[in-house]
Amino acid sequence: MISNNGKVAIVLEGGAMKALYSSGVLDVFLEEGIAADALIGVSAGALFGVNYKTRQPGRAIRYNLKYIDDPRYFGLKSLIKTGDIMSKDFAFYTVPSKLDIIDSETFRQTPEEFYCVVANMNTGKAEYIKIDDLDVMRQSEALRASGSLPYLSRPVEVDGQLYLDGGSIDSIPLAKTLEMGFEKIIVILTKHRSFVRGKDSGLLPKLFYGKKYPEFARALSCRNAEYTKQFELVWKLEKEGRIFVFSPSENIEMSRVEKDKAKLQAMYDLGIKDAHDSLEALKEYLEK
Protein backbone atom coordinates (compact mmCIF):
# COMPACT_ATOMS: atom_id res chain seq x y z
CA MET A 1 0.00 0.00 0.00
CA ILE A 2 1.15 3.56 -0.71
CA SER A 3 2.74 5.07 2.40
CA ASN A 4 1.29 8.34 3.66
CA ASN A 5 2.75 11.19 5.69
CA GLY A 6 0.43 11.57 8.66
CA LYS A 7 -2.76 9.81 9.67
CA VAL A 8 -5.27 9.46 6.83
CA ALA A 9 -9.05 9.13 7.11
CA ILE A 10 -11.68 8.46 4.47
CA VAL A 11 -15.10 10.06 5.01
CA LEU A 12 -17.98 8.30 3.25
CA GLU A 13 -21.25 10.16 2.69
CA GLY A 14 -24.47 8.13 2.54
CA GLY A 15 -27.23 8.59 -0.01
CA ALA A 16 -28.69 5.08 -0.33
CA MET A 17 -27.86 3.57 -3.74
CA LYS A 18 -25.93 6.70 -4.73
CA ALA A 19 -23.21 5.36 -2.44
CA LEU A 20 -22.33 2.89 -5.18
CA TYR A 21 -20.26 5.83 -6.46
CA SER A 22 -18.16 5.55 -3.30
CA SER A 23 -17.82 1.81 -3.87
CA GLY A 24 -16.32 2.47 -7.28
CA VAL A 25 -13.83 4.95 -5.83
CA LEU A 26 -12.86 2.59 -3.00
CA ASP A 27 -12.41 -0.32 -5.39
CA VAL A 28 -9.85 1.74 -7.30
CA PHE A 29 -8.14 2.55 -3.98
CA LEU A 30 -7.78 -1.19 -3.35
CA GLU A 31 -6.51 -1.77 -6.87
CA GLU A 32 -3.96 1.04 -6.59
CA GLY A 33 -2.90 0.44 -2.99
CA ILE A 34 -4.30 3.67 -1.52
CA ALA A 35 -4.12 3.15 2.24
CA ALA A 36 -5.97 4.83 5.08
CA ASP A 37 -5.84 4.65 8.86
CA ALA A 38 -9.59 5.00 9.33
CA LEU A 39 -12.92 5.08 7.52
CA ILE A 40 -15.89 7.04 8.88
CA GLY A 41 -19.04 6.04 7.02
CA VAL A 42 -22.63 7.20 7.10
CA SER A 43 -25.60 5.05 6.13
CA ALA A 44 -24.93 3.27 2.81
CA GLY A 45 -21.46 4.80 2.88
CA ALA A 46 -20.76 2.62 5.91
CA LEU A 47 -22.63 -0.42 4.58
CA PHE A 48 -20.72 -0.41 1.29
CA GLY A 49 -17.49 0.88 2.82
CA VAL A 50 -16.92 -2.30 4.82
CA ASN A 51 -15.86 -3.95 1.55
CA TYR A 52 -12.72 -1.80 1.53
CA LYS A 53 -11.71 -3.14 4.94
CA THR A 54 -12.59 -6.73 3.94
CA ARG A 55 -10.61 -6.31 0.69
CA GLN A 56 -13.55 -7.38 -1.47
CA PRO A 57 -13.66 -5.07 -4.51
CA GLY A 58 -16.76 -5.42 -6.66
CA ARG A 59 -18.86 -6.96 -3.91
CA ALA A 60 -21.22 -4.01 -3.30
CA ILE A 61 -22.22 -3.57 -6.93
CA ARG A 62 -22.47 -7.35 -7.41
CA TYR A 63 -24.96 -8.11 -4.65
CA ASN A 64 -27.00 -4.97 -5.24
CA LEU A 65 -27.46 -5.76 -8.92
CA LYS A 66 -28.33 -9.35 -8.10
CA TYR A 67 -30.87 -8.71 -5.36
CA ILE A 68 -32.27 -5.22 -5.97
CA ASP A 69 -35.44 -6.67 -7.56
CA ASP A 70 -35.83 -9.40 -4.95
CA PRO A 71 -38.77 -8.46 -2.67
CA ARG A 72 -36.99 -10.14 0.23
CA TYR A 73 -34.15 -7.62 -0.09
CA PHE A 74 -35.56 -4.17 -0.67
CA GLY A 75 -38.80 -2.43 -1.54
CA LEU A 76 -42.43 -1.71 -0.76
CA LYS A 77 -43.30 -5.32 0.07
CA SER A 78 -40.66 -5.43 2.78
CA LEU A 79 -41.78 -2.06 4.11
CA ILE A 80 -45.42 -3.17 4.39
CA LYS A 81 -44.58 -6.58 5.82
CA THR A 82 -41.83 -5.64 8.28
CA GLY A 83 -41.76 -1.86 8.66
CA ASP A 84 -38.30 -1.75 7.01
CA ILE A 85 -37.81 -0.90 3.34
CA MET A 86 -34.59 -2.93 3.49
CA SER A 87 -35.26 -6.34 5.02
CA LYS A 88 -33.49 -6.91 8.32
CA ASP A 89 -33.15 -10.67 7.99
CA PHE A 90 -32.50 -11.07 4.26
CA ALA A 91 -30.52 -7.92 3.39
CA PHE A 92 -28.47 -7.58 6.53
CA TYR A 93 -27.95 -11.20 7.54
CA THR A 94 -28.83 -13.76 4.84
CA VAL A 95 -27.01 -12.02 1.98
CA PRO A 96 -23.72 -11.32 3.81
CA SER A 97 -23.61 -14.61 5.72
CA LYS A 98 -24.86 -17.05 3.06
CA LEU A 99 -25.38 -15.64 -0.43
CA ASP A 100 -22.53 -13.17 -0.99
CA ILE A 101 -20.38 -13.83 2.04
CA ILE A 102 -18.56 -10.93 3.63
CA ASP A 103 -15.03 -11.71 4.81
CA SER A 104 -15.39 -11.07 8.54
CA GLU A 105 -11.97 -12.51 9.31
CA THR A 106 -10.22 -10.07 7.00
CA PHE A 107 -12.29 -7.24 8.49
CA ARG A 108 -10.92 -8.14 11.93
CA GLN A 109 -7.33 -8.38 10.71
CA THR A 110 -6.94 -5.36 8.43
CA PRO A 111 -5.50 -2.33 10.23
CA GLU A 112 -7.96 0.45 9.42
CA GLU A 113 -10.28 1.67 12.16
CA PHE A 114 -13.89 1.70 11.00
CA TYR A 115 -16.64 3.94 12.39
CA CYS A 116 -20.30 4.12 11.45
CA VAL A 117 -22.43 7.17 12.20
CA VAL A 118 -25.80 6.65 13.84
CA ALA A 119 -28.53 9.01 15.04
CA ASN A 120 -29.66 8.59 18.66
CA MET A 121 -33.46 8.80 18.70
CA ASN A 122 -33.61 10.02 22.29
CA THR A 123 -30.92 12.69 22.25
CA GLY A 124 -31.21 13.78 18.62
CA LYS A 125 -27.42 13.67 18.35
CA ALA A 126 -25.03 11.74 16.14
CA GLU A 127 -22.86 9.00 17.62
CA TYR A 128 -19.79 7.40 16.08
CA ILE A 129 -19.59 3.69 16.83
CA LYS A 130 -16.34 1.83 16.20
CA ILE A 131 -16.86 -1.47 14.39
CA ASP A 132 -14.17 -4.07 15.07
CA ASP A 133 -15.99 -7.32 14.37
CA LEU A 134 -18.89 -7.85 11.97
CA ASP A 135 -19.78 -11.12 13.74
CA VAL A 136 -20.57 -9.33 17.02
CA MET A 137 -24.33 -8.75 17.11
CA ARG A 138 -24.10 -5.37 18.82
CA GLN A 139 -21.75 -4.08 16.15
CA SER A 140 -23.63 -5.54 13.19
CA GLU A 141 -26.82 -3.98 14.55
CA ALA A 142 -25.06 -0.61 14.87
CA LEU A 143 -24.08 -0.91 11.22
CA ARG A 144 -27.68 -1.76 10.32
CA ALA A 145 -28.88 1.25 12.30
CA SER A 146 -26.59 3.53 10.32
CA GLY A 147 -28.34 2.42 7.12
CA SER A 148 -31.93 2.48 8.42
CA LEU A 149 -33.66 5.38 6.67
CA PRO A 150 -36.04 7.63 8.64
CA TYR A 151 -39.72 7.14 7.78
CA LEU A 152 -38.87 3.91 5.94
CA SER A 153 -37.32 1.89 8.77
CA ARG A 154 -37.97 0.93 12.35
CA PRO A 155 -35.51 2.20 14.98
CA VAL A 156 -32.71 -0.25 15.77
CA GLU A 157 -31.85 -1.01 19.39
CA VAL A 158 -28.20 -1.08 20.44
CA ASP A 159 -27.26 -1.27 24.14
CA GLY A 160 -30.72 -0.14 25.19
CA GLN A 161 -30.71 2.94 22.92
CA LEU A 162 -32.68 3.40 19.71
CA TYR A 163 -30.95 4.56 16.54
CA LEU A 164 -31.60 5.40 12.90
CA ASP A 165 -29.57 6.51 9.89
CA GLY A 166 -26.64 8.70 10.93
CA GLY A 167 -27.25 10.87 7.89
CA SER A 168 -30.32 12.21 9.68
CA ILE A 169 -27.98 14.26 11.88
CA ASP A 170 -24.45 14.19 10.44
CA SER A 171 -24.55 13.50 6.71
CA ILE A 172 -20.90 14.38 6.05
CA PRO A 173 -18.94 13.75 9.28
CA LEU A 174 -16.03 15.96 8.27
CA ALA A 175 -16.09 18.11 11.40
CA LYS A 176 -15.95 14.99 13.58
CA THR A 177 -13.04 13.62 11.54
CA LEU A 178 -11.11 16.87 11.98
CA GLU A 179 -11.85 16.72 15.70
CA MET A 180 -10.35 13.21 15.79
CA GLY A 181 -7.05 14.67 14.65
CA PHE A 182 -6.49 13.17 11.21
CA GLU A 183 -3.92 15.07 9.18
CA LYS A 184 -5.10 14.00 5.73
CA ILE A 185 -8.77 13.51 4.91
CA ILE A 186 -10.32 12.09 1.75
CA VAL A 187 -14.02 12.94 1.47
CA ILE A 188 -16.12 10.85 -0.92
CA LEU A 189 -19.44 12.54 -1.62
CA THR A 190 -22.34 10.98 -3.49
CA LYS A 191 -23.78 14.25 -4.81
CA HIS A 192 -22.62 16.46 -7.65
CA ARG A 193 -20.90 19.74 -6.77
CA SER A 194 -23.93 21.65 -8.03
CA PHE A 195 -26.27 19.96 -5.54
CA VAL A 196 -28.53 22.30 -3.56
CA ARG A 197 -30.70 21.20 -0.64
CA GLY A 198 -34.29 22.42 -0.47
CA LYS A 199 -35.73 24.29 2.50
CA ASP A 200 -36.50 22.45 5.71
CA SER A 201 -39.99 21.65 6.89
CA GLY A 202 -40.65 20.47 10.41
CA LEU A 203 -44.05 18.98 9.58
CA LEU A 204 -43.03 15.45 8.57
CA PRO A 205 -40.49 14.96 11.41
CA LYS A 206 -43.06 16.22 13.89
CA LEU A 207 -45.78 13.90 12.57
CA PHE A 208 -43.53 10.82 12.58
CA TYR A 209 -41.33 11.39 15.60
CA GLY A 210 -42.44 14.48 17.51
CA LYS A 211 -44.43 12.74 20.23
CA LYS A 212 -42.01 9.93 21.18
CA TYR A 213 -38.68 11.39 20.06
CA PRO A 214 -38.92 15.21 20.17
CA GLU A 215 -35.14 15.79 20.10
CA PHE A 216 -34.74 13.60 17.04
CA ALA A 217 -37.68 15.33 15.34
CA ARG A 218 -36.13 18.70 16.09
CA ALA A 219 -32.77 17.68 14.62
CA LEU A 220 -34.39 16.08 11.57
CA SER A 221 -36.37 19.25 10.88
CA CYS A 222 -33.08 21.16 10.50
CA ARG A 223 -31.35 18.54 8.38
CA ASN A 224 -31.27 20.43 5.08
CA ALA A 225 -29.80 23.58 6.64
CA GLU A 226 -27.15 21.55 8.46
CA TYR A 227 -26.29 19.65 5.30
CA THR A 228 -25.79 22.89 3.39
CA LYS A 229 -23.29 24.05 6.04
CA GLN A 230 -21.43 20.75 5.81
CA PHE A 231 -21.41 20.85 2.00
CA GLU A 232 -19.98 24.39 2.07
CA LEU A 233 -17.31 23.35 4.59
CA VAL A 234 -16.17 20.58 2.25
CA TRP A 235 -15.53 23.00 -0.61
CA LYS A 236 -13.91 25.57 1.66
CA LEU A 237 -11.38 23.06 3.02
CA GLU A 238 -10.78 21.63 -0.44
CA LYS A 239 -9.95 25.10 -1.72
CA GLU A 240 -7.51 25.52 1.18
CA GLY A 241 -5.83 22.24 0.22
CA ARG A 242 -6.60 20.64 3.58
CA ILE A 243 -8.76 17.80 2.25
CA PHE A 244 -9.15 15.85 -1.00
CA VAL A 245 -12.66 15.47 -2.39
CA PHE A 246 -14.31 13.02 -4.76
CA SER A 247 -17.73 14.02 -6.04
CA PRO A 248 -19.63 12.60 -9.04
CA SER A 249 -18.37 14.40 -12.15
CA GLU A 250 -21.72 13.75 -13.83
CA ASN A 251 -25.12 14.44 -12.34
CA ILE A 252 -26.81 11.04 -12.60
CA GLU A 253 -30.42 11.40 -11.45
CA MET A 254 -31.18 8.70 -8.89
CA SER A 255 -33.78 8.36 -6.18
CA ARG A 256 -32.89 7.20 -2.67
CA VAL A 257 -34.71 3.95 -3.42
CA GLU A 258 -33.43 3.53 -6.99
CA LYS A 259 -33.96 0.10 -8.56
CA ASP A 260 -32.89 0.82 -12.15
CA LYS A 261 -29.91 -1.49 -12.62
CA ALA A 262 -28.49 0.59 -15.46
CA LYS A 263 -28.34 3.63 -13.18
CA LEU A 264 -26.79 1.62 -10.35
CA GLN A 265 -24.08 0.36 -12.67
CA ALA A 266 -23.55 3.84 -14.12
CA MET A 267 -23.05 5.33 -10.65
CA TYR A 268 -20.52 2.67 -9.73
CA ASP A 269 -18.70 3.05 -13.06
CA LEU A 270 -18.55 6.82 -12.58
CA GLY A 271 -16.82 6.29 -9.24
CA ILE A 272 -14.21 4.13 -10.95
CA LYS A 273 -13.70 6.71 -13.72
CA ASP A 274 -13.42 9.67 -11.36
CA ALA A 275 -10.99 7.81 -9.10
CA HIS A 276 -8.70 6.97 -12.02
CA ASP A 277 -8.91 10.54 -13.34
CA SER A 278 -7.87 11.98 -9.96
CA LEU A 279 -5.39 9.30 -8.93
CA GLU A 280 -2.19 11.24 -9.52
CA ALA A 281 -3.53 14.34 -7.78
CA LEU A 282 -4.60 12.17 -4.83
CA LYS A 283 -1.17 10.56 -4.54
CA GLU A 284 0.44 14.00 -4.58
CA TYR A 285 -1.90 15.17 -1.80
CA LEU A 286 -1.14 12.11 0.35
CA GLU A 287 2.62 12.24 -0.13
CA LYS A 288 3.27 15.94 0.29
PDB file of N, CA, C and O in Angstrom, residues 62-94:
ATOM      1  N   ARG A  62     -22.034  -6.000  -7.027  1.00  0.00           N
ATOM      2  CA  ARG A  62     -22.471  -7.348  -7.405  1.00  0.00           C
ATOM      3  C   ARG A  62     -23.754  -7.744  -6.681  1.00  0.00           C
ATOM      4  O   ARG A  62     -24.738  -8.136  -7.311  1.00  0.00           O
ATOM      5  N   TYR A  63     -23.773  -7.636  -5.362  1.00  0.00           N
ATOM      6  CA  TYR A  63     -24.960  -8.112  -4.655  1.00  0.00           C
ATOM      7  C   TYR A  63     -26.148  -7.169  -4.810  1.00  0.00           C
ATOM      8  O   TYR A  63     -27.301  -7.605  -4.798  1.00  0.00           O
ATOM      9  N   ASN A  64     -25.873  -5.879  -5.020  1.00  0.00           N
ATOM     10  CA  ASN A  64     -27.001  -4.974  -5.242  1.00  0.00           C
ATOM     11  C   ASN A  64     -27.661  -5.215  -6.591  1.00  0.00           C
ATOM     12  O   ASN A  64     -28.892  -5.195  -6.694  1.00  0.00           O
ATOM     13  N   LEU A  65     -26.872  -5.444  -7.622  1.00  0.00           N
ATOM     14  CA  LEU A  65     -27.462  -5.755  -8.921  1.00  0.00           C
ATOM     15  C   LEU A  65     -28.219  -7.081  -8.877  1.00  0.00           C
ATOM     16  O   LEU A  65     -29.278  -7.228  -9.507  1.00  0.00           O
ATOM     17  N   LYS A  66     -27.714  -8.022  -8.137  1.00  0.00           N
ATOM     18  CA  LYS A  66     -28.333  -9.352  -8.099  1.00  0.00           C
ATOM     19  C   LYS A  66     -29.652  -9.352  -7.337  1.00  0.00           C
ATOM     20  O   LYS A  66     -30.611 -10.018  -7.736  1.00  0.00           O
ATOM     21  N   TYR A  67     -29.720  -8.583  -6.250  1.00  0.00           N
ATOM     22  CA  TYR A  67     -30.874  -8.709  -5.357  1.00  0.00           C
ATOM     23  C   TYR A  67     -31.795  -7.488  -5.318  1.00  0.00           C
ATOM     24  O   TYR A  67     -32.806  -7.518  -4.614  1.00  0.00           O
ATOM     25  N   ILE A  68     -31.484  -6.441  -6.070  1.00  0.00           N
ATOM     26  CA  ILE A  68     -32.273  -5.217  -5.966  1.00  0.00           C
ATOM     27  C   ILE A  68     -33.745  -5.432  -6.312  1.00  0.00           C
ATOM     28  O   ILE A  68     -34.633  -4.756  -5.776  1.00  0.00           O
ATOM     29  N   ASP A  69     -34.045  -6.395  -7.191  1.00  0.00           N
ATOM     30  CA  ASP A  69     -35.439  -6.669  -7.563  1.00  0.00           C
ATOM     31  C   ASP A  69     -36.072  -7.768  -6.708  1.00  0.00           C
ATOM     32  O   ASP A  69     -37.253  -8.088  -6.896  1.00  0.00           O
ATOM     33  N   ASP A  70     -35.320  -8.324  -5.803  1.00  0.00           N
ATOM     34  CA  ASP A  70     -35.827  -9.396  -4.945  1.00  0.00           C
ATOM     35  C   ASP A  70     -36.645  -8.773  -3.814  1.00  0.00           C
ATOM     36  O   ASP A  70     -36.117  -7.980  -3.021  1.00  0.00           O
ATOM     37  N   PRO A  71     -37.939  -9.080  -3.707  1.00  0.00           N
ATOM     38  CA  PRO A  71     -38.769  -8.459  -2.668  1.00  0.00           C
ATOM     39  C   PRO A  71     -38.315  -8.790  -1.254  1.00  0.00           C
ATOM     40  O   PRO A  71     -38.682  -8.087  -0.302  1.00  0.00           O
ATOM     41  N   ARG A  72     -37.516  -9.826  -1.108  1.00  0.00           N
ATOM     42  CA  ARG A  72     -36.990 -10.141   0.227  1.00  0.00           C
ATOM     43  C   ARG A  72     -35.892  -9.164   0.645  1.00  0.00           C
ATOM     44  O   ARG A  72     -35.574  -9.056   1.835  1.00  0.00           O
ATOM     45  N   TYR A  73     -35.317  -8.473  -0.334  1.00  0.00           N
ATOM     46  CA  TYR A  73     -34.153  -7.622  -0.094  1.00  0.00           C
ATOM     47  C   TYR A  73     -34.534  -6.174   0.189  1.00  0.00           C
ATOM     48  O   TYR A  73     -34.097  -5.573   1.167  1.00  0.00           O
ATOM     49  N   PHE A  74     -35.389  -5.619  -0.674  1.00  0.00           N
ATOM     50  CA  PHE A  74     -35.559  -4.175  -0.668  1.00  0.00           C
ATOM     51  C   PHE A  74     -36.844  -3.807  -1.395  1.00  0.00           C
ATOM     52  O   PHE A  74     -37.128  -4.342  -2.459  1.00  0.00           O
ATOM     53  N   GLY A  75     -37.644  -2.920  -0.810  1.00  0.00           N
ATOM     54  CA  GLY A  75     -38.797  -2.434  -1.537  1.00  0.00           C
ATOM     55  C   GLY A  75     -40.065  -2.308  -0.707  1.00  0.00           C
ATOM     56  O   GLY A  75     -40.067  -2.502   0.516  1.00  0.00           O
ATOM     57  N   LEU A  76     -41.150  -1.989  -1.403  1.00  0.00           N
ATOM     58  CA  LEU A  76     -42.428  -1.713  -0.759  1.00  0.00           C
ATOM     59  C   LEU A  76     -42.971  -2.924  -0.016  1.00  0.00           C
ATOM     60  O   LEU A  76     -43.542  -2.801   1.076  1.00  0.00           O
ATOM     61  N   LYS A  77     -42.794  -4.114  -0.585  1.00  0.00           N
ATOM     62  CA  LYS A  77     -43.302  -5.320   0.065  1.00  0.00           C
ATOM     63  C   LYS A  77     -42.658  -5.520   1.423  1.00  0.00           C
ATOM     64  O   LYS A  77     -43.333  -5.840   2.409  1.00  0.00           O
ATOM     65  N   SER A  78     -41.362  -5.313   1.501  1.00  0.00           N
ATOM     66  CA  SER A  78     -40.659  -5.434   2.776  1.00  0.00           C
ATOM     67  C   SER A  78     -41.132  -4.364   3.757  1.00  0.00           C
ATOM     68  O   SER A  78     -41.333  -4.634   4.946  1.00  0.00           O
ATOM     69  N   LEU A  79     -41.327  -3.151   3.249  1.00  0.00           N
ATOM     70  CA  LEU A  79     -41.783  -2.055   4.112  1.00  0.00           C
ATOM     71  C   LEU A  79     -43.138  -2.363   4.733  1.00  0.00           C
ATOM     72  O   LEU A  79     -43.356  -2.168   5.934  1.00  0.00           O
ATOM     73  N   ILE A  80     -44.071  -2.855   3.910  1.00  0.00           N
ATOM     74  CA  ILE A  80     -45.420  -3.170   4.391  1.00  0.00           C
ATOM     75  C   ILE A  80     -45.393  -4.352   5.366  1.00  0.00           C
ATOM     76  O   ILE A  80     -46.058  -4.346   6.406  1.00  0.00           O
ATOM     77  N   LYS A  81     -44.603  -5.352   5.025  1.00  0.00           N
ATOM     78  CA  LYS A  81     -44.578  -6.581   5.822  1.00  0.00           C
ATOM     79  C   LYS A  81     -43.824  -6.422   7.138  1.00  0.00           C
ATOM     80  O   LYS A  81     -44.239  -6.946   8.175  1.00  0.00           O
ATOM     81  N   THR A  82     -42.704  -5.681   7.109  1.00  0.00           N
ATOM     82  CA  THR A  82     -41.827  -5.642   8.278  1.00  0.00           C
ATOM     83  C   THR A  82     -41.674  -4.259   8.902  1.00  0.00           C
ATOM     84  O   THR A  82     -41.197  -4.152  10.033  1.00  0.00           O
ATOM     85  N   GLY A  83     -42.013  -3.203   8.169  1.00  0.00           N
ATOM     86  CA  GLY A  83     -41.759  -1.856   8.658  1.00  0.00           C
ATOM     87  C   GLY A  83     -40.396  -1.330   8.244  1.00  0.00           C
ATOM     88  O   GLY A  83     -40.022  -0.209   8.581  1.00  0.00           O
ATOM     89  N   ASP A  84     -39.636  -2.139   7.486  1.00  0.00           N
ATOM     90  CA  ASP A  84     -38.305  -1.750   7.011  1.00  0.00           C
ATOM     91  C   ASP A  84     -38.258  -1.889   5.498  1.00  0.00           C
ATOM     92  O   ASP A  84     -38.522  -2.973   4.970  1.00  0.00           O
ATOM     93  N   ILE A  85     -37.879  -0.818   4.794  1.00  0.00           N
ATOM     94  CA  ILE A  85     -37.806  -0.903   3.340  1.00  0.00           C
ATOM     95  C   ILE A  85     -36.683  -1.840   2.903  1.00  0.00           C
ATOM     96  O   ILE A  85     -36.749  -2.469   1.855  1.00  0.00           O
ATOM     97  N   MET A  86     -35.647  -1.955   3.741  1.00  0.00           N
ATOM     98  CA  MET A  86     -34.588  -2.933   3.494  1.00  0.00           C
ATOM     99  C   MET A  86     -34.714  -4.014   4.555  1.00  0.00           C
ATOM    100  O   MET A  86     -34.591  -3.741   5.754  1.00  0.00           O
ATOM    101  N   SER A  87     -34.967  -5.235   4.120  1.00  0.00           N
ATOM    102  CA  SER A  87     -35.258  -6.338   5.022  1.00  0.00           C
ATOM    103  C   SER A  87     -34.125  -6.587   6.007  1.00  0.00           C
ATOM    104  O   SER A  87     -32.969  -6.743   5.617  1.00  0.00           O
ATOM    105  N   LYS A  88     -34.481  -6.628   7.281  1.00  0.00           N
ATOM    106  CA  LYS A  88     -33.485  -6.908   8.321  1.00  0.00           C
ATOM    107  C   LYS A  88     -32.856  -8.278   8.110  1.00  0.00           C
ATOM    108  O   LYS A  88     -31.625  -8.411   8.045  1.00  0.00           O
ATOM    109  N   ASP A  89     -33.672  -9.300   8.023  1.00  0.00           N
ATOM    110  CA  ASP A  89     -33.147 -10.667   7.986  1.00  0.00           C
ATOM    111  C   ASP A  89     -32.433 -10.982   6.681  1.00  0.00           C
ATOM    112  O   ASP A  89     -31.308 -11.484   6.682  1.00  0.00           O
ATOM    113  N   PHE A  90     -33.079 -10.685   5.550  1.00  0.00           N
ATOM    114  CA  PHE A  90     -32.500 -11.074   4.263  1.00  0.00           C
ATOM    115  C   PHE A  90     -31.326 -10.168   3.878  1.00  0.00           C
ATOM    116  O   PHE A  90     -30.228 -10.655   3.564  1.00  0.00           O
ATOM    117  N   ALA A  91     -31.539  -8.846   3.882  1.00  0.00           N
ATOM    118  CA  ALA A  91     -30.522  -7.922   3.393  1.00  0.00           C
ATOM    119  C   ALA A  91     -29.311  -7.845   4.309  1.00  0.00           C
ATOM    120  O   ALA A  91     -28.167  -7.802   3.840  1.00  0.00           O
ATOM    121  N   PHE A  92     -29.564  -7.826   5.609  1.00  0.00           N
ATOM    122  CA  PHE A  92     -28.467  -7.581   6.534  1.00  0.00           C
ATOM    123  C   PHE A  92     -27.834  -8.846   7.097  1.00  0.00           C
ATOM    124  O   PHE A  92     -26.740  -8.785   7.657  1.00  0.00           O
ATOM    125  N   TYR A  93     -28.509  -9.978   6.964  1.00  0.00           N
ATOM    126  CA  TYR A  93     -27.953 -11.198   7.544  1.00  0.00           C
ATOM    127  C   TYR A  93     -27.837 -12.342   6.531  1.00  0.00           C
ATOM    128  O   TYR A  93     -26.775 -12.941   6.404  1.00  0.00           O
ATOM    129  N   THR A  94     -28.899 -12.637   5.781  1.00  0.00           N
ATOM    130  CA  THR A  94     -28.830 -13.761   4.843  1.00  0.00           C
ATOM    131  C   THR A  94     -27.842 -13.490   3.713  1.00  0.00           C
ATOM    132  O   THR A  94     -26.997 -14.344   3.393  1.00  0.00           O
TER     133      THR A  94
END
